[in-house]
PDB file of C-alpha atoms in Angstrom:
ATOM      1  CA  MET A 259      34.337  24.538 153.619  1.00  0.00           C
ATOM      2  CA  ALA A 260      36.312  26.316 150.906  1.00  0.00           C
ATOM      3  CA  VAL A 261      39.200  26.698 153.642  1.00  0.00           C
ATOM      4  CA  ASP A 262      39.032  23.223 154.815  1.00  0.00           C
ATOM      5  CA  ALA A 263      39.615  22.269 151.139  1.00  0.00           C
ATOM      6  CA  ALA A 264      42.439  24.396 151.225  1.00  0.00           C
ATOM      7  CA  LEU A 265      43.898  23.405 154.563  1.00  0.00           C
ATOM      8  CA  ASP A 266      43.291  19.769 153.286  1.00  0.00           C
ATOM      9  CA  ALA A 267      45.250  20.476 149.842  1.00  0.00           C
ATOM     10  CA  VAL A 268      48.460  22.119 151.918  1.00  0.00           C
ATOM     11  CA  ASP A 269      48.379  19.499 154.343  1.00  0.00           C
ATOM     12  CA  ALA A 270      49.103  16.770 151.269  1.00  0.00           C
ATOM     13  CA  ALA A 271      51.429  19.147 149.881  1.00  0.00           C
ATOM     14  CA  LEU A 272      53.226  19.081 152.893  1.00  0.00           C
ATOM     15  CA  GLU A 273      53.118  15.436 153.028  1.00  0.00           C
ATOM     16  CA  ALA A 274      54.349  15.207 149.659  1.00  0.00           C
ATOM     17  CA  VAL A 275      57.544  17.172 150.375  1.00  0.00           C
ATOM     18  CA  GLU A 276      58.178  15.660 153.289  1.00  0.00           C
ATOM     19  CA  ALA A 277      58.094  12.268 151.390  1.00  0.00           C
ATOM     20  CA  ALA A 278      60.092  13.518 148.802  1.00  0.00           C
ATOM     21  CA  LEU A 279      62.746  15.154 151.533  1.00  0.00           C
ATOM     22  CA  GLU A 280      63.026  11.316 153.023  1.00  0.00           C
ATOM     23  CA  ALA A 281      63.286   9.901 149.473  1.00  0.00           C
ATOM     24  CA  SER A 282      66.010  12.524 148.649  1.00  0.00           C
ATOM     25  CA  ASP A 283      67.772  11.528 152.050  1.00  0.00           C
ATOM     26  CA  ALA A 284      67.557   8.034 151.269  1.00  0.00           C
ATOM     27  CA  ALA A 285      69.138   8.014 147.796  1.00  0.00           C
ATOM     28  CA  GLU A 286      72.116  10.078 149.582  1.00  0.00           C
ATOM     29  CA  LEU A 287      72.657   7.841 152.072  1.00  0.00           C
ATOM     30  CA  ALA A 288      72.809   5.095 149.238  1.00  0.00           C
ATOM     31  CA  ALA A 289      74.879   7.139 147.242  1.00  0.00           C
ATOM     32  CA  LEU A 290      77.445   7.662 150.326  1.00  0.00           C
ATOM     33  CA  ASP A 291      77.214   4.152 151.153  1.00  0.00           C
ATOM     34  CA  ALA A 292      78.097   3.167 147.303  1.00  0.00           C
ATOM     35  CA  LEU A 293      81.015   5.437 147.858  1.00  0.00           C
ATOM     36  CA  LEU A 294      82.558   4.014 150.879  1.00  0.00           C
ATOM     37  CA  ALA A 295      82.611   0.626 149.068  1.00  0.00           C
ATOM     38  CA  SER A 296      84.373   2.092 146.387  1.00  0.00           C
ATOM     39  CA  LEU A 297      87.072   3.990 148.436  1.00  0.00           C
ATOM     40  CA  ALA A 298      87.117   0.347 150.156  1.00  0.00           C
ATOM     41  CA  ALA A 299      87.884  -1.294 147.138  1.00  0.00           C
ATOM     42  CA  LEU A 300      90.071   1.239 145.965  1.00  0.00           C
ATOM     43  CA  GLU A 301      92.258   0.677 149.686  1.00  0.00           C
ATOM     44  CA  ALA A 302      92.127  -2.927 148.861  1.00  0.00           C
ATOM     45  CA  THR A 303      93.329  -2.514 145.546  1.00  0.00           C
ATOM     46  CA  LEU A 304      96.463  -0.060 146.692  1.00  0.00           C
ATOM     47  CA  ALA A 305      97.259  -2.557 149.137  1.00  0.00           C
ATOM     48  CA  ALA A 306      97.047  -5.907 146.951  1.00  0.00           C
ATOM     49  CA  LEU A 307      99.288  -3.731 144.598  1.00  0.00           C
ATOM     50  CA  GLU A 308     101.848  -2.591 147.473  1.00  0.00           C
ATOM     51  CA  ALA A 309     102.109  -6.471 148.599  1.00  0.00           C
ATOM     52  CA  VAL A 310     102.681  -7.027 145.106  1.00  0.00           C
ATOM     53  CA  ASP A 311     105.604  -4.488 144.734  1.00  0.00           C
ATOM     54  CA  PRO A 312     108.355  -5.957 146.430  1.00  0.00           C
ATOM     55  CA  ALA A 313     107.918  -8.932 144.206  1.00  0.00           C
ATOM     56  CA  VAL A 314     108.307  -7.173 141.382  1.00  0.00           C
ATOM     57  CA  ASP A 315     111.208  -5.295 142.026  1.00  0.00           C
ATOM     58  CA  ALA A 316     112.956  -8.634 142.874  1.00  0.00           C
ATOM     59  CA  ALA A 317     112.270 -10.081 139.851  1.00  0.00           C
ATOM     60  CA  GLU A 318     112.904  -7.474 138.280  1.00  0.00           C
ATOM     61  CA  LEU A 319     116.160  -7.228 139.828  1.00  0.00           C
ATOM     62  CA  SER A 320     116.786 -10.655 139.227  1.00  0.00           C
ATOM     63  CA  PRO A 321     120.291 -12.297 137.975  1.00  0.00           C
ATOM     64  CA  ALA A 322     118.158 -13.895 134.981  1.00  0.00           C
ATOM     65  CA  VAL A 323     116.559 -10.755 134.177  1.00  0.00           C
ATOM     66  CA  THR A 324     119.611  -8.514 134.399  1.00  0.00           C
ATOM     67  CA  ALA A 325     120.854 -11.173 132.073  1.00  0.00           C
ATOM     68  CA  GLU A 326     118.306 -10.881 129.587  1.00  0.00           C
ATOM     69  CA  LEU A 327     118.595  -6.693 129.768  1.00  0.00           C
ATOM     70  CA  ALA A 328     122.445  -7.049 128.904  1.00  0.00           C
ATOM     71  CA  ALA A 329     121.604  -9.726 125.653  1.00  0.00           C
ATOM     72  CA  ASP A 330     118.982  -7.016 124.535  1.00  0.00           C
ATOM     73  CA  ALA A 331     121.105  -4.069 124.750  1.00  0.00           C
ATOM     74  CA  ALA A 332     123.993  -6.294 123.192  1.00  0.00           C
ATOM     75  CA  LEU A 333     121.778  -7.266 120.178  1.00  0.00           C
ATOM     76  CA  GLU A 334     120.695  -3.334 119.935  1.00  0.00           C
ATOM     77  CA  ALA A 335     124.145  -2.267 119.664  1.00  0.00           C
ATOM     78  CA  SER A 336     125.208  -5.145 117.282  1.00  0.00           C
ATOM     79  CA  ASP A 337     121.888  -4.023 115.184  1.00  0.00           C
ATOM     80  CA  ALA A 338     123.235  -0.057 115.377  1.00  0.00           C
ATOM     81  CA  ALA A 339     126.914  -1.260 114.254  1.00  0.00           C
ATOM     82  CA  LEU A 340     125.606  -2.993 111.451  1.00  0.00           C
ATOM     83  CA  GLU A 341     123.468  -0.562 110.131  1.00  0.00           C
ATOM     84  CA  ALA A 342     126.031   2.071 110.546  1.00  0.00           C
TER      85      ALA A 342
END
């Protein structure tokens, strides 16, 4: 009788360990899925930034922006000359 009870307790403990391992595996898979989704989002963000980059470069090099930068530099030089 005592041996049977001990064996039943061991069986129950083994089943609990098995259930815990299965839950751990499921949690690990969910974490990996979340990591993969995050990586996919980062890759999409990078692709979007790379797609926008030529437009930003073109805007930065446009004649209007170049003229504005030259005007700003001239104003700064004028201010520096007035302060001197």
